[in-house]
Amino acid sequence: MRQARVWTAVTAVVVGLALLASAGGCAPKPESAQPVPGEEQLLLTIATGGASGPYDVIGGALAKVYQTKLGYHTAVRSSDGSVENVRLLESGKADLAFAMSDVASFALGGLESFQSSGPVARMKSVAGLYLNYVQIVTKKDRNIHSVYDLKGKRVGVGAPNSGVEVNARMILNEHGITYNDLRPEYLSYSEAIEQLKTNAIDAAFVTSGLPNTAVLALESTDEVQIVPIFPEHIEKLTKRFAFFEKAQLPPGVYQNEKAIPTVAIRNILLVRSDLPNEQVYRLTKAFFENLDALQHAHEAAKQIDRLKAGENLVVPLHPGAALYYAELARAKEPQP
C-alpha cells in the first residue's frame, strides 16, 4: 500500500503522545488496531486517489483545513480510487474518503466489485460534491471517433479497485463491448496519459472533475481528442442507472471547440459511520466554512453547492452531517 502523506508538521512522537492522551493513559494503539467505535479520532486519515487527480488535490486541501482550523492531526492516503477507498473505510484504515456514487451504490448492495466481500455497512455521507465526467481520451492520429472504435485497441480502463474501472466496464457493456474485445490496461490517470504520450496505448478512460491535470499535460505535447458518448447510449445509461447524469464537456475545457456529450457521476465525501456525531458535525461545518480553500486548490470544487450537498445521495447522511444541513436549512427560513 502507498504510504500516507502526513500534512501535520508535528513529529511522530507528538502524534503518539496525542493518541496516548486520548486513550486515557493506555499505550498507543498500533497502526493496525481498529478504531474504537464512538471515540473521537485525533488523527484523521483521508483516502483520496491518484496523485494527478482532483481527489488527491482537494483531499490535501481538506487535510490542511482540518489541521489548521480544528487542530486535528491529518494524513492523506493516496489510493487507486473509489473501490479501495470504500474498503479502507470499512476496515477502519481511513476516517474519511472520496468516492463516486456508482461505486458507493454498489458497495451498499454488495454488487460489482463487492460481490465477494458483501455489502458495506461502515460508511455514511458527509456531502455530495462535484460531478466526475467520463472522458475517453485519445490522440487525433489514433483514428478513434466513437466507443465502438475501441474494439481491438489498447485501452487504459482505470487503476484496479478504482471507480474509473467500474464505469469503464459499464460504458463498454452498454455498447456491447467486453474486455475480450480490446486490450485492457489497468492504469491510473498519470500512467494512462504517459502511455498515451508514448503510444503504448491508444485510448484511456479518465473519469474525473474538469479539467483533469493529466489530460492538460498531454495537450502540451499532443493533439488530444475526447471520444463522445452518443445520445442514444446516454439515454439508456441514465435510465438504467440512477447515478449517471447527462452531461457535456464544455467547449474549450481541452482542445475541443464544441461541447462533447458524455455522462457524469456525482462524487461523495464519505465518513466512517461510527465516528461521533459531534465530531462529524464539526468536520462538515469546517468543510463548508472553508470551501474557498478547496476551490482554490482545484477548479472542480467550485461545483460544490452547500445548499444541495446533503440531497439525493446514494449513501445516507451521517447524523452529525445531517445536523449541519438541518441548521443550514433553518438559517435560510424567513424569520417571523
Coordinates of C-alpha atoms in Angstrom, one line a residue:
M1 CA 0.0 0.0 0.0
R2 CA 1.1 3.5 -0.6
Q3 CA 2.4 5.3 2.5
A4 CA 0.2 8.0 3.8
R5 CA 1.5 11.6 3.4
V6 CA 1.3 13.3 6.7
W7 CA 0.4 17.0 6.4
T8 CA 0.9 18.0 10.0
A9 CA 4.2 19.3 11.0
V10 CA 4.4 17.6 14.3
T11 CA 6.7 14.6 14.7
A12 CA 5.6 11.0 15.1
V13 CA 6.4 11.2 18.8
V14 CA 4.0 14.1 19.3
V15 CA 1.3 12.2 17.4
G16 CA 1.9 9.2 19.6
L17 CA 1.6 11.3 22.7
A18 CA -1.6 12.8 21.5
L19 CA -3.1 9.4 20.9
L20 CA -1.8 8.2 24.3
A21 CA -3.6 11.1 25.9
S22 CA -6.9 10.4 24.1
A23 CA -6.7 6.8 25.3
G24 CA -6.7 7.9 28.9
G25 CA -3.1 6.9 29.6
C26 CA -3.1 3.5 27.9
A27 CA -0.4 2.5 25.5
P28 CA -0.9 4.0 22.0
K29 CA -2.8 1.8 19.5
P30 CA -0.7 0.2 16.8
E31 CA -1.4 1.3 13.3
S32 CA -3.2 -1.9 12.5
A33 CA -5.6 -1.6 15.5
Q34 CA -9.2 -1.0 14.9
P35 CA -10.5 2.5 16.0
V36 CA -12.8 2.4 19.0
P37 CA -16.4 2.9 17.8
G38 CA -17.8 6.3 19.0
E39 CA -14.3 7.6 20.0
E40 CA -13.1 10.9 18.6
Q41 CA -10.3 10.4 16.2
L42 CA -7.4 12.8 16.8
L43 CA -5.6 11.5 13.7
L44 CA -7.8 11.7 10.7
T45 CA -6.8 9.8 7.6
I46 CA -8.4 10.9 4.4
A47 CA -8.4 8.4 1.5
T48 CA -8.1 10.2 -1.8
G49 CA -6.9 8.9 -5.2
G50 CA -4.0 9.1 -7.7
A51 CA -1.6 11.9 -7.4
S52 CA -2.8 13.7 -10.6
G53 CA -6.5 13.6 -9.8
P54 CA -8.9 16.0 -8.1
Y55 CA -9.5 13.7 -5.1
D56 CA -5.9 14.0 -4.0
V57 CA -5.6 17.7 -4.6
I58 CA -8.9 18.5 -2.8
G59 CA -8.2 16.0 -0.1
G60 CA -4.9 17.6 0.6
A61 CA -6.5 21.0 1.0
L62 CA -9.2 19.5 3.2
A63 CA -6.5 17.9 5.4
K64 CA -4.9 21.3 5.9
V65 CA -8.3 22.8 6.8
Y66 CA -8.9 20.1 9.5
Q67 CA -5.4 20.6 10.8
T68 CA -5.3 24.4 11.0
K69 CA -9.0 25.1 11.8
L70 CA -9.9 22.2 14.1
G71 CA -6.5 21.1 15.4
Y72 CA -6.6 17.5 14.2
H73 CA -3.5 15.6 13.0
T74 CA -4.2 14.7 9.4
A75 CA -2.9 12.3 6.8
V76 CA -3.7 12.0 3.2
R77 CA -3.7 8.4 1.9
S78 CA -3.3 8.1 -1.8
S79 CA -5.1 5.2 -3.3
D80 CA -6.3 3.6 -6.5
G81 CA -9.7 5.3 -6.1
S82 CA -13.2 4.7 -5.0
V83 CA -13.3 0.9 -4.5
E84 CA -10.2 0.9 -2.5
N85 CA -11.4 4.0 -0.5
V86 CA -14.6 2.3 0.5
R87 CA -12.7 -0.7 1.6
L88 CA -10.3 1.5 3.7
L89 CA -13.3 3.0 5.4
E90 CA -14.8 -0.4 6.1
S91 CA -11.6 -1.8 7.5
G92 CA -11.1 1.3 9.7
K93 CA -7.9 2.3 7.9
A94 CA -9.4 5.6 6.8
D95 CA -11.8 8.0 8.5
L96 CA -13.0 10.0 5.5
A97 CA -12.9 9.0 1.8
F98 CA -13.7 10.3 -1.6
A99 CA -15.8 8.0 -3.8
M100 CA -18.0 8.1 -6.9
S101 CA -21.7 7.5 -6.4
D102 CA -21.8 4.4 -8.6
V103 CA -19.2 2.6 -6.5
A104 CA -20.8 3.7 -3.2
S105 CA -24.2 2.4 -4.5
F106 CA -22.7 -1.0 -5.5
A107 CA -20.9 -1.2 -2.1
L108 CA -24.2 -0.8 -0.2
G109 CA -25.8 -3.5 -2.3
G110 CA -22.8 -5.9 -2.4
L111 CA -22.6 -5.7 -6.1
E112 CA -19.9 -5.5 -8.8
S113 CA -16.5 -5.2 -7.0
F114 CA -18.2 -6.0 -3.7
Q115 CA -19.9 -9.3 -4.6
S116 CA -17.4 -11.5 -2.9
S117 CA -17.0 -9.3 0.2
G118 CA -20.7 -8.5 0.6
P119 CA -22.5 -5.2 1.4
V120 CA -20.5 -2.4 3.1
A121 CA -22.1 -1.1 6.3
R122 CA -19.5 1.1 7.8
M123 CA -19.9 4.3 5.8
K124 CA -22.1 7.3 5.7
S125 CA -22.2 10.5 3.6
V126 CA -20.8 13.9 4.6
A127 CA -21.6 15.7 1.3
G128 CA -22.3 15.4 -2.3
L129 CA -19.5 17.1 -4.2
Y130 CA -18.8 17.8 -7.9
L131 CA -19.5 15.8 -11.0
N132 CA -17.0 13.3 -12.4
Y133 CA -17.2 13.4 -16.2
V134 CA -16.5 10.3 -18.2
Q135 CA -13.7 11.4 -20.5
I136 CA -12.5 8.9 -23.1
V137 CA -9.1 10.4 -24.1
T138 CA -7.2 9.6 -27.2
K139 CA -4.9 11.3 -29.7
K140 CA -6.2 12.6 -33.0
D141 CA -3.8 10.3 -35.0
R142 CA -5.4 7.2 -33.4
N143 CA -8.5 7.5 -35.6
I144 CA -10.9 6.7 -32.7
H145 CA -14.2 8.6 -33.1
S146 CA -16.7 6.5 -31.1
V147 CA -16.8 3.9 -28.3
Y148 CA -17.2 1.2 -30.9
D149 CA -13.8 2.2 -32.4
L150 CA -12.1 1.0 -29.1
K151 CA -12.6 -2.6 -30.3
G152 CA -9.2 -4.2 -30.9
K153 CA -7.4 -1.2 -29.3
R154 CA -5.1 -0.9 -26.3
V155 CA -7.3 0.9 -23.8
G156 CA -6.5 2.2 -20.3
V157 CA -9.5 1.3 -18.2
G158 CA -8.5 2.7 -14.9
A159 CA -6.5 1.5 -12.0
P160 CA -7.5 -1.7 -10.2
N161 CA -10.1 -1.1 -7.5
S162 CA -11.0 2.3 -9.0
G163 CA -14.3 3.8 -9.8
V164 CA -12.9 4.6 -13.3
E165 CA -12.5 0.9 -14.0
V166 CA -16.1 0.2 -12.8
N167 CA -17.7 2.7 -15.0
A168 CA -15.4 1.9 -18.0
R169 CA -16.9 -1.6 -17.9
M170 CA -20.4 -0.2 -17.7
I171 CA -19.9 2.2 -20.7
L172 CA -18.3 -0.6 -22.8
N173 CA -21.1 -3.1 -21.9
E174 CA -23.7 -0.6 -22.9
H175 CA -22.1 -0.7 -26.4
G176 CA -21.9 -4.5 -26.4
I177 CA -18.2 -4.5 -25.8
T178 CA -16.3 -6.5 -23.2
Y179 CA -12.7 -6.7 -22.3
N180 CA -12.4 -9.7 -24.6
D181 CA -12.9 -7.2 -27.5
L182 CA -10.0 -5.0 -26.7
R183 CA -6.7 -5.0 -24.8
P184 CA -7.4 -3.5 -21.3
E185 CA -4.6 -1.9 -19.4
Y186 CA -5.2 -1.2 -15.7
L187 CA -3.6 2.2 -15.3
S188 CA -4.0 5.3 -13.1
Y189 CA -4.6 8.7 -14.7
S190 CA -1.0 9.6 -14.8
E191 CA 0.1 6.2 -16.0
A192 CA -2.5 6.2 -18.7
I193 CA -1.6 9.6 -20.0
E194 CA 2.1 8.8 -20.0
Q195 CA 1.4 5.6 -22.1
L196 CA -0.8 7.6 -24.4
K197 CA 2.1 10.0 -24.9
T198 CA 4.4 7.2 -25.9
N199 CA 1.8 5.4 -28.0
A200 CA 1.9 2.3 -25.6
I201 CA -1.9 2.6 -25.5
D202 CA -4.5 4.0 -27.9
A203 CA -7.1 5.5 -25.5
A204 CA -7.9 5.8 -21.9
F205 CA -10.9 6.2 -19.6
V206 CA -10.3 9.2 -17.4
T207 CA -13.4 9.8 -15.1
S208 CA -12.8 12.9 -13.0
G209 CA -13.7 16.5 -12.4
L210 CA -12.9 19.1 -15.0
P211 CA -10.2 19.8 -16.1
N212 CA -8.1 16.8 -15.4
T213 CA -4.5 17.9 -15.0
A214 CA -3.0 14.8 -16.6
V215 CA -5.1 15.4 -19.7
L216 CA -4.0 19.1 -19.7
A217 CA -0.4 17.8 -19.6
L218 CA -0.9 15.6 -22.6
E219 CA -2.3 18.6 -24.5
S220 CA 1.0 20.4 -24.1
T221 CA 2.7 17.8 -26.3
D222 CA 0.0 16.2 -28.5
E223 CA -3.3 16.8 -30.2
V224 CA -5.9 15.4 -27.9
Q225 CA -9.4 14.2 -28.8
I226 CA -12.2 13.3 -26.4
V227 CA -14.4 10.5 -27.7
P228 CA -18.1 11.3 -27.4
I229 CA -20.8 9.0 -26.0
F230 CA -23.7 9.3 -28.4
P231 CA -27.1 10.5 -27.1
E232 CA -28.9 7.1 -27.5
H233 CA -26.4 5.4 -25.2
I234 CA -26.5 8.3 -22.7
E235 CA -30.3 7.9 -22.6
K236 CA -30.0 4.2 -21.9
L237 CA -27.3 4.6 -19.2
T238 CA -29.2 7.3 -17.3
K239 CA -32.4 5.3 -17.3
R240 CA -30.7 2.1 -16.2
F241 CA -28.5 3.6 -13.5
A242 CA -29.8 6.4 -11.3
F243 CA -26.3 7.6 -10.5
F244 CA -25.5 8.5 -14.2
E245 CA -26.4 12.1 -15.3
K246 CA -26.5 13.5 -18.8
A247 CA -23.5 15.9 -19.2
Q248 CA -21.3 17.7 -21.6
L249 CA -17.7 18.7 -21.6
P250 CA -17.9 22.4 -22.2
P251 CA -16.2 23.9 -25.3
G252 CA -12.6 24.8 -24.6
V253 CA -12.1 22.7 -21.5
Y254 CA -9.4 20.9 -23.5
Q255 CA -8.8 21.4 -27.2
N256 CA -12.5 20.9 -28.1
E257 CA -14.2 23.7 -30.0
K258 CA -17.7 22.2 -29.4
A259 CA -19.4 20.6 -26.4
I260 CA -18.8 16.9 -26.1
P261 CA -21.7 14.6 -24.9
T262 CA -20.9 12.2 -22.2
V263 CA -22.2 11.0 -18.8
A264 CA -21.2 12.1 -15.3
I265 CA -21.3 10.7 -11.8
R266 CA -21.5 12.7 -8.6
N267 CA -18.7 12.3 -6.1
I268 CA -19.4 11.9 -2.4
L269 CA -17.3 12.6 0.7
L270 CA -17.8 9.6 2.9
V271 CA -17.1 9.1 6.6
R272 CA -16.8 6.2 8.9
S273 CA -20.3 5.6 10.3
D274 CA -19.0 5.0 13.9
L275 CA -17.4 8.4 14.3
P276 CA -19.1 10.5 16.9
N277 CA -22.0 12.7 15.8
E278 CA -20.4 15.9 17.3
Q279 CA -17.1 15.3 15.5
V280 CA -18.7 14.7 12.1
Y281 CA -20.8 17.8 12.7
R282 CA -17.6 19.8 13.2
L283 CA -16.0 18.2 10.2
T284 CA -19.0 19.0 8.0
K285 CA -19.2 22.6 9.2
A286 CA -15.5 23.2 8.7
F287 CA -15.7 21.7 5.2
F288 CA -18.3 24.3 4.1
E289 CA -16.9 27.2 6.1
N290 CA -13.6 26.8 4.3
L291 CA -15.0 25.8 0.9
D292 CA -13.0 28.7 -0.7
A293 CA -9.7 26.9 0.2
L294 CA -10.9 23.7 -1.5
Q295 CA -12.0 25.7 -4.6
H296 CA -8.6 27.5 -4.7
A297 CA -6.9 24.1 -4.7
H298 CA -8.9 22.7 -7.6
E299 CA -11.4 24.1 -10.1
A300 CA -13.7 21.1 -9.7
A301 CA -14.6 22.1 -6.2
K302 CA -16.3 25.2 -7.5
Q303 CA -19.2 23.0 -8.4
I304 CA -19.9 22.1 -4.8
D305 CA -23.2 23.6 -3.7
R306 CA -23.6 23.7 0.1
L307 CA -27.4 24.1 -0.2
K308 CA -27.8 20.9 -2.2
A309 CA -24.8 18.9 -0.9
G310 CA -27.0 16.9 1.5
E311 CA -29.7 16.0 -1.0
N312 CA -30.2 12.9 -3.2
L313 CA -27.2 10.9 -2.0
V314 CA -26.9 7.2 -2.6
V315 CA -25.4 6.7 0.9
P316 CA -27.4 8.1 3.8
L317 CA -26.1 11.1 5.7
H318 CA -24.1 10.6 8.9
P319 CA -26.3 12.0 11.8
G320 CA -23.6 14.6 12.5
A321 CA -23.7 15.8 8.9
A322 CA -27.5 15.8 8.9
L323 CA -27.4 18.1 11.9
Y324 CA -25.3 20.6 10.0
Y325 CA -27.7 20.6 7.0
A326 CA -30.7 21.0 9.3
E327 CA -29.1 24.1 10.9
L328 CA -28.4 25.4 7.4
A329 CA -32.0 25.0 6.4
R330 CA -33.3 26.7 9.5
A331 CA -31.0 29.6 8.9
K332 CA -32.5 30.0 5.4
E333 CA -36.1 30.1 6.7
P334 CA -37.8 33.5 6.8
Q335 CA -37.7 35.0 10.3
P336 CA -41.0 35.9 12.0

